[in-house]
mmCIF file of C-alpha atoms in Angstrom:
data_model
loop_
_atom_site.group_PDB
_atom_site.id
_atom_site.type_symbol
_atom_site.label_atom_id
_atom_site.label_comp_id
_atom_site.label_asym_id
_atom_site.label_seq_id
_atom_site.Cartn_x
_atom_site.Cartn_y
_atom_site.Cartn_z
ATOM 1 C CA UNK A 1 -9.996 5.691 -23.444
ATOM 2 C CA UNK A 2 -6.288 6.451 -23.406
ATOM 3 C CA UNK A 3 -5.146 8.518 -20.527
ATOM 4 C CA UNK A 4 -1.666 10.435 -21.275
ATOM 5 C CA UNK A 5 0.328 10.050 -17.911
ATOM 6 C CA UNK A 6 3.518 7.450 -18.566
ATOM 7 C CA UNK A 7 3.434 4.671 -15.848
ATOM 8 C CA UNK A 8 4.470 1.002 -16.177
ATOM 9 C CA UNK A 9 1.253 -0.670 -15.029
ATOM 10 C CA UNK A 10 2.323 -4.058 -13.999
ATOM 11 C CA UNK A 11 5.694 -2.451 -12.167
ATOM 12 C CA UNK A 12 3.303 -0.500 -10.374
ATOM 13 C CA UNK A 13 0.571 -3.143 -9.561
ATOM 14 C CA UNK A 14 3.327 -5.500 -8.462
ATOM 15 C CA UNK A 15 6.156 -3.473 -6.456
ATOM 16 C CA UNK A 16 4.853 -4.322 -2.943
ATOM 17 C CA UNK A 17 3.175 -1.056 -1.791
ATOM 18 C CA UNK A 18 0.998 -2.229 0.996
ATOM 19 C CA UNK A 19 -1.903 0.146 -0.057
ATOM 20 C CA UNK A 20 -3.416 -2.840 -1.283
ATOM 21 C CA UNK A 21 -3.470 -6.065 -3.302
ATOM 22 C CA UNK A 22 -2.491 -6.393 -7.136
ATOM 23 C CA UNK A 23 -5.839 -5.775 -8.752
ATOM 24 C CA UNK A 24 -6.745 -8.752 -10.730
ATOM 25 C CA UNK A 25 -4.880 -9.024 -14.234
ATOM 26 C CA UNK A 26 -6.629 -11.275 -17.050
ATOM 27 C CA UNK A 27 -4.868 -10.877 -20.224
ATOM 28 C CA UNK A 28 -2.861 -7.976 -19.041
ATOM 29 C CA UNK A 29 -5.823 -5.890 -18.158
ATOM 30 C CA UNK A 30 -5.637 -5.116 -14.370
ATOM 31 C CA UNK A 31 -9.460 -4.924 -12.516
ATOM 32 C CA UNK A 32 -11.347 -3.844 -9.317
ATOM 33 C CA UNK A 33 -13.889 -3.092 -7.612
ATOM 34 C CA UNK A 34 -12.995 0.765 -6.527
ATOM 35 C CA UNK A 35 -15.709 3.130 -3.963
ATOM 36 C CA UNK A 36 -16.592 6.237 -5.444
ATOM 37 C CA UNK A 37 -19.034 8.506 -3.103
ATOM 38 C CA UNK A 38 -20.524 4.911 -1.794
ATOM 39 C CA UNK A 39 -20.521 3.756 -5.738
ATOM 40 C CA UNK A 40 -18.972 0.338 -6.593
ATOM 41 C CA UNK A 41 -17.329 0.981 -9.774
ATOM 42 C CA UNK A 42 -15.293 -1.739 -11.837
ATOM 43 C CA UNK A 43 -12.129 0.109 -13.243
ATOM 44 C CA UNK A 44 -10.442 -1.788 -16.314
ATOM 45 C CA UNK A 45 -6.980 -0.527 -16.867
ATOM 46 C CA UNK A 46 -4.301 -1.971 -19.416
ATOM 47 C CA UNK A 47 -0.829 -0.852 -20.507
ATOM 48 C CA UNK A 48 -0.995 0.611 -23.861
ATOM 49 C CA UNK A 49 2.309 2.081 -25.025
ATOM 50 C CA UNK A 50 3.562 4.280 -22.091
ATOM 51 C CA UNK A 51 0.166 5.239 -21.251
ATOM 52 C CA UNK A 52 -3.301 3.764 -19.622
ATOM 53 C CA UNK A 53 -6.203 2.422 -21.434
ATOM 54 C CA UNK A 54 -8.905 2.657 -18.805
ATOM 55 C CA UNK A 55 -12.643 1.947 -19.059
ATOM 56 C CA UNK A 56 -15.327 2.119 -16.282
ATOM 57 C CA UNK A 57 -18.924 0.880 -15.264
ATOM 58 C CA UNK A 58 -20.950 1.882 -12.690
ATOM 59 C CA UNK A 59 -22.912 4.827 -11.581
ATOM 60 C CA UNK A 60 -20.331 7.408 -11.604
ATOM 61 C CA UNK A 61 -19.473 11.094 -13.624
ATOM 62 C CA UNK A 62 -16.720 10.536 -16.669
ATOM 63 C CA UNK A 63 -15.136 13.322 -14.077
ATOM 64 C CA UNK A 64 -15.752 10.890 -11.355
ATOM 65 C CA UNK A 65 -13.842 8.052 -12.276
ATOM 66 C CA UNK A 66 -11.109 10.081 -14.106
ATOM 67 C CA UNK A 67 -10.338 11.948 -10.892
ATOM 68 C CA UNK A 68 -10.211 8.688 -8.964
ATOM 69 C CA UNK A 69 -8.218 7.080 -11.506
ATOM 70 C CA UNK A 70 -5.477 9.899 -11.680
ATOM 71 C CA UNK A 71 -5.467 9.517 -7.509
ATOM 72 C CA UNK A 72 -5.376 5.853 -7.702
ATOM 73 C CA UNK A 73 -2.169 5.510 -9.583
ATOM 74 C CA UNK A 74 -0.931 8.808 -8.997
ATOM 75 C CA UNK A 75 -1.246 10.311 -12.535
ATOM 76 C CA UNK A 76 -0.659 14.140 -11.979
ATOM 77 C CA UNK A 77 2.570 13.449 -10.885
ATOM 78 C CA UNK A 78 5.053 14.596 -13.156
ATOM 79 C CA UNK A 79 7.807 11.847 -13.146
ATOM 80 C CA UNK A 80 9.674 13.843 -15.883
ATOM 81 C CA UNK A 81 10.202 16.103 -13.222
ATOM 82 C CA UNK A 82 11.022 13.976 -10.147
ATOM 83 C CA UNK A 83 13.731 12.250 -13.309
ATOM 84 C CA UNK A 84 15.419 15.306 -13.269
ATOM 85 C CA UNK A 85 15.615 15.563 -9.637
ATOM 86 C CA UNK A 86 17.307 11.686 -9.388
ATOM 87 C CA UNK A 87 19.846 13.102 -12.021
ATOM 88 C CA UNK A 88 20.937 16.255 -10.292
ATOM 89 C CA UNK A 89 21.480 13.617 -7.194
ATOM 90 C CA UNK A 90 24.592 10.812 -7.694
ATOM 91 C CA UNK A 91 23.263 8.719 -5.567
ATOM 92 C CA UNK A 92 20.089 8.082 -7.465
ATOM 93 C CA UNK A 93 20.739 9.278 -11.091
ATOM 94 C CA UNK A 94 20.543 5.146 -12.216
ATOM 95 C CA UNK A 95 17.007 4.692 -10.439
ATOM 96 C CA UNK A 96 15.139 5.874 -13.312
ATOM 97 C CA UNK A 97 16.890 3.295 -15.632
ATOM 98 C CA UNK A 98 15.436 0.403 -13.341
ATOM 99 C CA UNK A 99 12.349 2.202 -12.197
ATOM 100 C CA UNK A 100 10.652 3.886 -15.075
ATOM 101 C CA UNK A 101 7.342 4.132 -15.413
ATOM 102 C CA UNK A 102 7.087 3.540 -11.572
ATOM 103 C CA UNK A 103 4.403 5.527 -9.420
ATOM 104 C CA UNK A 104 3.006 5.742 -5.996
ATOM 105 C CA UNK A 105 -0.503 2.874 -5.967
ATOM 106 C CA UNK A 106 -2.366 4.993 -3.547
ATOM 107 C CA UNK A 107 -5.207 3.481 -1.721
ATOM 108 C CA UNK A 108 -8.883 3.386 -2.909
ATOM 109 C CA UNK A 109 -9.737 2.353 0.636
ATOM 110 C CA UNK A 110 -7.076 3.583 3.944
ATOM 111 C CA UNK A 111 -8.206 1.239 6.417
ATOM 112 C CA UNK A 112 -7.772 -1.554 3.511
ATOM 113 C CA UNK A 113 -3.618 -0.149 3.657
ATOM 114 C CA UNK A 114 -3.930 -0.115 7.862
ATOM 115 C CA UNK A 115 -4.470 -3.826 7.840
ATOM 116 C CA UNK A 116 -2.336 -4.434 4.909
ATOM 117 C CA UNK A 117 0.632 -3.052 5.830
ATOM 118 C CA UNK A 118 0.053 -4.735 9.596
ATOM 119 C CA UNK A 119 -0.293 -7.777 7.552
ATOM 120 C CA UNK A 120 3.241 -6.923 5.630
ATOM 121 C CA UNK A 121 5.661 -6.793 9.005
ATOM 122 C CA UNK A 122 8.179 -9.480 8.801
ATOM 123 C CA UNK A 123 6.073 -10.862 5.659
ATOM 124 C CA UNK A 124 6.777 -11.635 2.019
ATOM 125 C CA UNK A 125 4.809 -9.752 -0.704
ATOM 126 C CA UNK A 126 3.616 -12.916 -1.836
ATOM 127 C CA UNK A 127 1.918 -13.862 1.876
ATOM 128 C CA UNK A 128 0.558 -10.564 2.656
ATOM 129 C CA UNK A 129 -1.340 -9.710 -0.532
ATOM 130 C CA UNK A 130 -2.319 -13.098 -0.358
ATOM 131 C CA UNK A 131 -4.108 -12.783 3.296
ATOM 132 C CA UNK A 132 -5.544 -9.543 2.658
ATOM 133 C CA UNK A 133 -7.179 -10.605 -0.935
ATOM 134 C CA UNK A 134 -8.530 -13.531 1.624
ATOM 135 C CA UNK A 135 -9.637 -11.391 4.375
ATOM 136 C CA UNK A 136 -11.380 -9.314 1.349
ATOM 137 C CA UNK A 137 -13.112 -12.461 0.106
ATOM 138 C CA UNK A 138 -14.158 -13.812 3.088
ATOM 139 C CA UNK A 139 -15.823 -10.482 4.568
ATOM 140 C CA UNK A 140 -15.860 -7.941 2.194
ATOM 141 C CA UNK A 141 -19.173 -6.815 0.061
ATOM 142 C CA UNK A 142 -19.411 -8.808 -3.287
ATOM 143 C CA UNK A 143 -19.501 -6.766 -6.598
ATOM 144 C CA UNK A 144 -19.778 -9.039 -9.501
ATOM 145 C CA UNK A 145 -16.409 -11.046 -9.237
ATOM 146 C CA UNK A 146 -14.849 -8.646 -7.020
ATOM 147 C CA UNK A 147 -15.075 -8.016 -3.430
ATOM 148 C CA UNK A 148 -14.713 -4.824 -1.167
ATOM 149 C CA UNK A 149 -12.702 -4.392 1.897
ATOM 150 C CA UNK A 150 -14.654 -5.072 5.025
ATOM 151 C CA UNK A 151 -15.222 -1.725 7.117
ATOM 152 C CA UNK A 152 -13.743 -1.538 10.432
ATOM 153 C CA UNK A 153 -16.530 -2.475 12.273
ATOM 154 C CA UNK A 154 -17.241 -5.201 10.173
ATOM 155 C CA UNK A 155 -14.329 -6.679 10.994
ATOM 156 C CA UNK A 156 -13.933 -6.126 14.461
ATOM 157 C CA UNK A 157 -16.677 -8.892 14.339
ATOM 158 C CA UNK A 158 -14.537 -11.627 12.774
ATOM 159 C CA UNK A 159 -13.024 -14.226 14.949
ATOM 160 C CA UNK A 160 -9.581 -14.219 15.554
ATOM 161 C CA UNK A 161 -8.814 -17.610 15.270
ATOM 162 C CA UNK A 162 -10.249 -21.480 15.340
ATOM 163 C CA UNK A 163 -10.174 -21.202 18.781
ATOM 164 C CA UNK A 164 -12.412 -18.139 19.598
ATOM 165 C CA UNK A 165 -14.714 -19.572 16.786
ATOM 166 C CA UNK A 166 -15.540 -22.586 18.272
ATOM 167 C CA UNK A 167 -15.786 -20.999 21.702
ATOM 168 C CA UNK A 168 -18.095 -18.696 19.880
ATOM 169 C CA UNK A 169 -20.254 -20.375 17.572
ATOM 170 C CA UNK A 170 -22.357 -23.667 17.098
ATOM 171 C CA UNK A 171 -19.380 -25.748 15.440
ATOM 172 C CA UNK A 172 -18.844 -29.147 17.141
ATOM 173 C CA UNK A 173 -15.601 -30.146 14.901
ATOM 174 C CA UNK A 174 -12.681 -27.632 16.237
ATOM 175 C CA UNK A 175 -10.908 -28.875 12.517
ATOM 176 C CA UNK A 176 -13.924 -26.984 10.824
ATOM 177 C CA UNK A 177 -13.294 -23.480 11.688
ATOM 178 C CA UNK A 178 -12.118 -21.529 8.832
ATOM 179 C CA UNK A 179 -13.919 -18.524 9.347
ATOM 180 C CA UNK A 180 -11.353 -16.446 11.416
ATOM 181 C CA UNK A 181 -9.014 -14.283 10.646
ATOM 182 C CA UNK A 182 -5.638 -16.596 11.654
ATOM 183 C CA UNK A 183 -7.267 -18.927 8.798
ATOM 184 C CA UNK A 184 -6.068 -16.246 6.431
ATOM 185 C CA UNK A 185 -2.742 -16.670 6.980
ATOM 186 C CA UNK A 186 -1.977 -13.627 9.102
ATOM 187 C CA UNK A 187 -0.632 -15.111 12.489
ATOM 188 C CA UNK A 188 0.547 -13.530 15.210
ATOM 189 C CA UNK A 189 -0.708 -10.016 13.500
ATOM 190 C CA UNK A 190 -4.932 -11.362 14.229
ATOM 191 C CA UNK A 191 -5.299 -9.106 17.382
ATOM 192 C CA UNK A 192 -3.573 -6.403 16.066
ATOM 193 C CA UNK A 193 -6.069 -6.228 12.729
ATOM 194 C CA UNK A 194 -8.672 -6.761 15.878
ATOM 195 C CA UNK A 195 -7.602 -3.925 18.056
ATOM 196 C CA UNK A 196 -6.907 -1.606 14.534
ATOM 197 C CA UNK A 197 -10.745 -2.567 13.656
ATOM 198 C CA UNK A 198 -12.061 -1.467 17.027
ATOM 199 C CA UNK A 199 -9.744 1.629 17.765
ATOM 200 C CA UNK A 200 -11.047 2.690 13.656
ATOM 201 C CA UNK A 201 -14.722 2.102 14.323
ATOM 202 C CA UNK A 202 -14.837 3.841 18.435
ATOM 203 C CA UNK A 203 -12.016 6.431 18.619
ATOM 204 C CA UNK A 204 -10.133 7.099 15.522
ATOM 205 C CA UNK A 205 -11.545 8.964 12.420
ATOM 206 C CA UNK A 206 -9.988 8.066 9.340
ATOM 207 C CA UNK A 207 -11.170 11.216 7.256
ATOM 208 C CA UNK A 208 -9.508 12.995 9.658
ATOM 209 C CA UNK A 209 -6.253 11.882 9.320
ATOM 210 C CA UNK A 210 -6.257 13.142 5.746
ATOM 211 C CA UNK A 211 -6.983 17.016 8.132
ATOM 212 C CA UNK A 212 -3.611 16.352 10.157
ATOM 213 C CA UNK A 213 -0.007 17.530 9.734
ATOM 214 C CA UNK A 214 2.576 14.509 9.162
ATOM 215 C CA UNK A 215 3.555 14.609 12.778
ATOM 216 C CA UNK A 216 -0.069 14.262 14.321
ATOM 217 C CA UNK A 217 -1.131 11.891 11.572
ATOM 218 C CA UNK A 218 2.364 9.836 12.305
ATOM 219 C CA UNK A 219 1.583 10.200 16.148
ATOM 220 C CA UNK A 220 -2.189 8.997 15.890
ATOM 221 C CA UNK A 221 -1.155 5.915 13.712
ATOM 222 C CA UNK A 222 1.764 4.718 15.844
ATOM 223 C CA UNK A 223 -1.399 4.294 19.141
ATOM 224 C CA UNK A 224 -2.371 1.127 17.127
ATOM 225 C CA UNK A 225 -1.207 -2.101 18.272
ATOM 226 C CA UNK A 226 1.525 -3.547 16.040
ATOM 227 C CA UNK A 227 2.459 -0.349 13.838
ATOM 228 C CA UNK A 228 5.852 1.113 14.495
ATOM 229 C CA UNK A 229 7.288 3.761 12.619
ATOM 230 C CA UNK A 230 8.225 1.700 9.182
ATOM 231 C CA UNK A 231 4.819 0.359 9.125
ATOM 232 C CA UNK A 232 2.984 4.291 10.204
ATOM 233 C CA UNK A 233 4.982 5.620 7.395
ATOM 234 C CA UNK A 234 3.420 3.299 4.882
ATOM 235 C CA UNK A 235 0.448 4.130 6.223
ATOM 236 C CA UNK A 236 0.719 7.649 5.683
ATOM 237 C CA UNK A 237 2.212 7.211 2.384
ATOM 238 C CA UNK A 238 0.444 4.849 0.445
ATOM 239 C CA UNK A 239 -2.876 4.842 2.541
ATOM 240 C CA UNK A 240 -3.005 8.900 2.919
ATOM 241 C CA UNK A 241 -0.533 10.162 0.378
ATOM 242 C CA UNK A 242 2.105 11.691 2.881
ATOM 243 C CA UNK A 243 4.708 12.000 0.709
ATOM 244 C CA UNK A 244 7.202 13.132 3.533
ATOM 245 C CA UNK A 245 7.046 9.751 4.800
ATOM 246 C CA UNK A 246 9.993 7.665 4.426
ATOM 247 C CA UNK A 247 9.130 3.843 5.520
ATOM 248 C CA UNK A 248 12.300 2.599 6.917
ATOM 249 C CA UNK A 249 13.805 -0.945 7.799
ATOM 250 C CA UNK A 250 16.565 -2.985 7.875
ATOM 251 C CA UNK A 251 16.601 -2.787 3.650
ATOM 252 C CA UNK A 252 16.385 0.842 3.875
ATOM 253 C CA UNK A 253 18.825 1.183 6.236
ATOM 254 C CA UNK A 254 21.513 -1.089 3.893
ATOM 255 C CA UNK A 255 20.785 0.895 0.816
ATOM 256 C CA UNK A 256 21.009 4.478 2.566
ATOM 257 C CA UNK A 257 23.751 3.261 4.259
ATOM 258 C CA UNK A 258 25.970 2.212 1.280
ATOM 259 C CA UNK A 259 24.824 5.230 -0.978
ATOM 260 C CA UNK A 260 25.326 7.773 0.985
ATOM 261 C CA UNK A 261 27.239 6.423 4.900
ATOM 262 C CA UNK A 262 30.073 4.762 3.073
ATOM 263 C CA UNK A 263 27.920 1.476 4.654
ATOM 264 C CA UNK A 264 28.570 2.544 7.826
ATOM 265 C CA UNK A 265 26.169 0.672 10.374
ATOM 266 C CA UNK A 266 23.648 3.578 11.337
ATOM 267 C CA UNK A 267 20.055 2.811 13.071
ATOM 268 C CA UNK A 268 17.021 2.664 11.034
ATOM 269 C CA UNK A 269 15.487 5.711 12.966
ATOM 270 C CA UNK A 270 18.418 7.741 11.814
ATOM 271 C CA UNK A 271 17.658 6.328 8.127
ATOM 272 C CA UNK A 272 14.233 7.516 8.554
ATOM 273 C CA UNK A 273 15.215 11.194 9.648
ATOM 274 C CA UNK A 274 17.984 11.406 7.154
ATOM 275 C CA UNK A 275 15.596 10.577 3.823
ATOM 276 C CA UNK A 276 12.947 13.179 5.240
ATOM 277 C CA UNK A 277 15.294 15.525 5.403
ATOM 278 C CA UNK A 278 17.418 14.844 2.687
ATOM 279 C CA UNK A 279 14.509 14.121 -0.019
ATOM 280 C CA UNK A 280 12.081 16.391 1.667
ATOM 281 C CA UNK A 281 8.341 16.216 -0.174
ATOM 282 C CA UNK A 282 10.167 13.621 -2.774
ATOM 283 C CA UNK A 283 10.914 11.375 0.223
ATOM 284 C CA UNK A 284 7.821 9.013 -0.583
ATOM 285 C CA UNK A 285 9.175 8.442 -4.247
ATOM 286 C CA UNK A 286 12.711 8.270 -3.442
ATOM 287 C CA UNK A 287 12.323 5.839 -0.912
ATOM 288 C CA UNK A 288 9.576 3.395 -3.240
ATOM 289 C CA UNK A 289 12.756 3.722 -5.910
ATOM 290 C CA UNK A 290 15.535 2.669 -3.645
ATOM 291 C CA UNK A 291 14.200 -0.419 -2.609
ATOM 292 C CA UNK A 292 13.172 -1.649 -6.134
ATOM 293 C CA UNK A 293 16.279 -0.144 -7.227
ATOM 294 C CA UNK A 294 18.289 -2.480 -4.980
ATOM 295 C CA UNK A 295 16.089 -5.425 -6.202
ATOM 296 C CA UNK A 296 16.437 -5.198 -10.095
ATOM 297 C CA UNK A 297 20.085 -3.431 -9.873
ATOM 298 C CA UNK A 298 21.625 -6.349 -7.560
ATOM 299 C CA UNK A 299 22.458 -4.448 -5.257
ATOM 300 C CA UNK A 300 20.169 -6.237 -2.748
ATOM 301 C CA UNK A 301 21.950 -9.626 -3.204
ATOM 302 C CA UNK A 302 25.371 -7.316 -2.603
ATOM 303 C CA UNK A 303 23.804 -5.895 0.487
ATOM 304 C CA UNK A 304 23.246 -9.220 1.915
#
């Protein structure tokens, strides 16, 4: 089944957005396991032209999965639109030129983007995707060859490191703990997954957040150990579609700074206030576009 929204598939699987992993690609067909109403459902989606080629199984409406897919990868918006808005901006007329095709990878599962994007502060792409699709392996429900991510209070359960699993367990050989969450390559951010996991099981609704204004949703975020505003904003954005957010850090602040500050040095909360100002409801987009605007331009190798 073709579905008619342009998006580059791959750009959009593999720009970073800490919503979630790259789905699995064999062949240049791109799979998961995605929840709909408690359902696993595989989703098979390929490039095909400018368009999707998407099939489905599971237990699920034609309505169902369609919905889901257009939320997933953002399909109703109209890029053709937000185009026209770069052009009538000098600043970011190019972006579409690097960026097209490029949408917003919105999560099938928030609290899988909480611990992601803890998992991407001060990390590569490469590291984090690669400790989350770990943490999803090791502890998540198995669906044929694909895995769900573990609830909250599923993994408030999992050790934090070799350490608190031998303490914990029956093991006699420190060297074979590997069933803790430091053994998936996420360091120093274990107790803050930990404390996310208990504060998202005991105190903090997620459905909720989907209820609250950007400033309340911002405010409840930023009680979790470990998230500060550039990690709250990608939250919000790619975990609970606020598109007002505008994740900011020291890239952000380079590019904003030489596009529109004449590179003056400006702080990265004043970056943050400027782009939700300045780009209002498009602040989401424009921000996702800058950064891999800077990457494929060069501009991020000038900036350096």
């Amino acid at each position: 089944m073709i579905v008619e929204s342009p998006i580059d598939l791959e750009l959009t699987q593999l720009s970073g957005q800490t919503s979630q992993p790259p789905w699995c690609e064999v062949d240049g067909t791109f799979s998961n396991v995605v929840d709909i109403n408690c359902n696993p459902v595989i989703f098979n989606v390929r490039q095909s032209d400018d368009f999707l080629d998407f099939n489905y199984s599971g237990n699920v409406s034609h309505k169902q999965a369609i919905d889901k897919l257009n939320y997933i990868f953002d399909l109703n918006f109209d890029l053709d639109k937000f185009y026209k808005y770069l052009g009538n901006h000098a600043e970011l007329a190019q972006m579409p030129e690097f960026c097209n095709g490029l949408r917003l990878f919105l999560a099938n599962d928030p609290f899988e983007c909480i611990i992601s994007s803890i998992c991407s502060a001060n990390n590569s792409i490469k590291r984090w995707t690669k400790s989350v699709s770990q943490i999803k392996r090791n502890w998540g429900n198995p669906h044929y060859n694909y895995y769900t991510f573990p609830k909250s209070n599923d993994l408030l359960n999992v050790y934090l490191d070799d350490e608190d699993e031998f303490n914990s367990s029956n093991i006699q050989d420190i060297s074979m703990c590997t069933n803790n969450l430091k053994c998936c390559g996420v360091g120093y951010r274990a107790p803050y997954m930990r404390k996310a996991s208990e504060m998202f099981t005991d105190e903090i609704d997620l459905h909720e957040i989907f209820k609250m204004g950007y400033d309340e949703a911002f405010e409840t975020i930023l009680e979790v150990p470990g998230v500060g505003p550039k990690v709250a904003d990608c939250i919000l954005l790619y975990g609970f579609n606020f598109r007002e957010a505008f994740p900011s850090d020291v890239w952000i602040k380079r590019i904003v700074s030489h596009l529109y500050f004449d590179g003056k040095d400006i702080s990265v909360a004043k970056v943050r206030e400027f782009g939700m100002e300045e780009f209002g409801k498009n602040a989401g987009y424009v921000q996702l576009y800058l950064f891999h605007y800077a990457r494929m331009s060069g501009l991020m190798k000038k900036l350096k």
